[in-house]
CSV table of C-alpha atoms in Angstrom, one decimal:
chain,number,residue,atom,x,y,z
A,292,GLN,CA,9.7,-2.3,15.2
A,293,VAL,CA,7.5,-1.8,18.2
A,294,GLN,CA,4.5,-4.0,18.3
A,295,LEU,CA,1.7,-4.6,20.7
A,296,VAL,CA,-0.8,-7.2,19.5
A,297,GLU,CA,-4.0,-7.9,21.3
A,298,SER,CA,-6.0,-11.1,21.1
A,299,GLY,CA,-8.7,-13.0,22.9
A,300,GLY,CA,-11.7,-10.8,22.3
A,301,GLY,CA,-15.0,-12.1,21.1
A,302,LEU,CA,-18.7,-12.5,22.0
A,303,VAL,CA,-19.6,-13.6,25.5
A,304,GLN,CA,-22.8,-13.9,27.5
A,305,PRO,CA,-23.4,-11.6,30.5
A,306,GLY,CA,-21.7,-13.2,33.5
A,307,GLY,CA,-19.2,-14.9,31.3
A,308,SER,CA,-15.4,-14.6,31.1
A,309,LEU,CA,-12.7,-13.8,28.6
A,310,ARG,CA,-9.0,-13.5,28.8
A,311,LEU,CA,-7.3,-10.9,26.7
A,312,SER,CA,-3.6,-11.2,25.8
A,313,CYS,CA,-1.1,-8.6,24.6
A,314,ALA,CA,2.1,-9.7,23.0
A,315,ALA,CA,4.8,-7.1,23.1
A,316,SER,CA,8.0,-6.6,21.1
A,317,GLY,CA,10.5,-4.0,19.9
A,318,PHE,CA,10.8,-2.0,23.2
A,319,ALA,CA,12.0,-2.4,26.8
A,320,PHE,CA,9.1,-4.4,28.0
A,321,ASP,CA,10.6,-5.2,31.4
A,322,TYR,CA,10.9,-1.5,32.1
A,323,SER,CA,7.5,-0.5,30.9
A,324,ALA,CA,4.2,0.1,32.5
A,325,ILE,CA,1.5,-1.8,30.6
A,326,ALA,CA,-2.1,-0.7,30.6
A,327,TRP,CA,-5.4,-1.8,29.2
A,328,PHE,CA,-7.8,0.8,27.8
A,329,ARG,CA,-11.2,0.4,26.2
A,330,GLN,CA,-13.4,2.5,23.9
A,331,ALA,CA,-17.1,2.1,23.2
A,332,PRO,CA,-18.7,3.7,20.2
A,333,GLY,CA,-19.1,7.4,20.7
A,334,LYS,CA,-17.2,7.4,23.9
A,335,GLU,CA,-13.8,8.5,25.0
A,336,ARG,CA,-11.1,6.0,25.5
A,337,GLU,CA,-10.9,5.1,29.2
A,338,GLY,CA,-8.3,3.4,31.3
A,339,VAL,CA,-9.3,0.0,32.6
A,340,SER,CA,-6.2,-1.4,34.3
A,341,CYS,CA,-2.4,-1.0,34.6
A,342,ILE,CA,0.5,-3.0,35.9
A,343,SER,CA,3.7,-1.2,36.9
A,344,ARG,CA,7.1,-1.9,35.5
A,345,SER,CA,8.9,-1.8,38.9
A,346,ASP,CA,7.1,-3.6,41.7
A,347,GLY,CA,4.3,-5.1,39.7
A,348,SER,CA,1.7,-2.9,41.4
A,349,THR,CA,-1.7,-3.1,39.8
A,350,TYR,CA,-4.5,-0.5,39.3
A,351,TYR,CA,-8.1,-0.8,38.2
A,352,ALA,CA,-10.9,1.4,37.3
A,353,ASP,CA,-13.7,1.4,39.8
A,354,SER,CA,-16.1,-0.1,37.3
A,355,VAL,CA,-14.0,-3.3,36.9
A,356,LYS,CA,-12.6,-3.8,40.4
A,357,GLY,CA,-13.2,-7.3,41.7
A,358,ARG,CA,-14.0,-8.6,38.2
A,359,PHE,CA,-10.9,-8.0,36.1
A,360,THR,CA,-7.3,-9.0,36.9
A,361,ILE,CA,-4.2,-7.8,35.1
A,362,SER,CA,-1.0,-9.8,35.0
A,363,ARG,CA,2.3,-10.1,33.1
A,364,GLU,CA,4.8,-12.7,32.2
A,365,HIS,CA,8.1,-10.9,31.7
A,366,ALA,CA,9.9,-13.9,30.2
A,367,LYS,CA,7.3,-14.1,27.4
A,368,ASN,CA,6.7,-10.4,26.9
A,369,MET,CA,3.1,-11.0,27.6
A,370,VAL,CA,0.4,-9.1,29.5
A,371,TYR,CA,-3.1,-10.5,30.2
A,372,LEU,CA,-6.4,-9.2,31.3
A,373,GLN,CA,-8.7,-11.8,32.9
A,374,MET,CA,-12.3,-10.5,32.7
A,375,ASP,CA,-14.9,-12.3,34.8
A,376,SER,CA,-18.5,-11.5,35.5
A,377,LEU,CA,-18.8,-9.5,32.3
A,378,LYS,CA,-21.6,-7.0,31.8
A,379,PRO,CA,-23.0,-5.5,28.7
A,380,GLU,CA,-21.4,-2.2,29.6
A,381,ASP,CA,-18.0,-3.8,29.2
A,382,THR,CA,-18.6,-4.0,25.5
A,383,ALA,CA,-15.9,-2.0,23.8
A,384,ILE,CA,-12.7,-2.3,21.8
A,385,TYR,CA,-9.9,-3.1,24.2
A,386,TYR,CA,-6.4,-1.8,23.7
A,387,CYS,CA,-3.1,-2.5,25.3
A,388,ALA,CA,-0.7,0.3,25.8
A,389,ALA,CA,2.9,0.7,27.0
A,390,ASP,CA,5.3,3.3,28.1
A,391,GLU,CA,8.7,3.3,29.6
A,392,GLY,CA,7.4,5.1,32.7
A,393,ARG,CA,4.7,5.0,35.3
A,394,CYS,CA,1.1,3.8,35.2
A,395,SER,CA,-1.3,6.5,34.3
A,396,VAL,CA,-5.0,6.8,33.5
A,397,LEU,CA,-4.2,9.3,30.7
A,398,VAL,CA,-4.1,8.2,27.1
A,399,ARG,CA,-1.3,10.7,26.4
A,400,ALA,CA,1.0,9.0,28.9
A,401,TYR,CA,1.5,5.9,26.7
A,402,ARG,CA,3.9,5.9,23.8
A,403,TYR,CA,3.0,2.5,22.3
A,404,TRP,CA,-0.5,1.1,21.4
A,405,GLY,CA,-2.0,-2.0,19.9
A,406,GLN,CA,-4.7,-2.1,17.3
A,407,GLY,CA,-7.4,-3.4,19.7
A,408,THR,CA,-9.6,-6.4,20.1
A,409,GLN,CA,-13.4,-6.3,20.2
A,410,VAL,CA,-15.2,-7.5,23.3
A,411,THR,CA,-19.0,-7.9,23.0
A,412,VAL,CA,-21.1,-8.9,26.0
A,413,SER,CA,-24.6,-9.7,24.9
A,414,SER,CA,-27.3,-12.3,25.4
């Protein structure tokens, strides 16, 4: 069975940091692009970051560039999102997503999804 399980969310102060993890199983992780999306209440799900399957190229939404870092450990089937200098507008449910293809900002490009982890940035 395909599984993507996010962890690491929680409540953090503005300016603080969190590291999200995504544990993957049941599909060809090494040949998949892995992305992070987020969704705030009443808003569309938006792409945050992606790491490619081939050369490890990374991509970031303009809103998080310089603050978030995506990485993967192939041997552990793990993907991480290090989030620094967090802002209240980063508050959302964060999802990891995977597809045996290219990085994309489009939700429909990804075949596999986790259930999400809540990130709340508040004083």
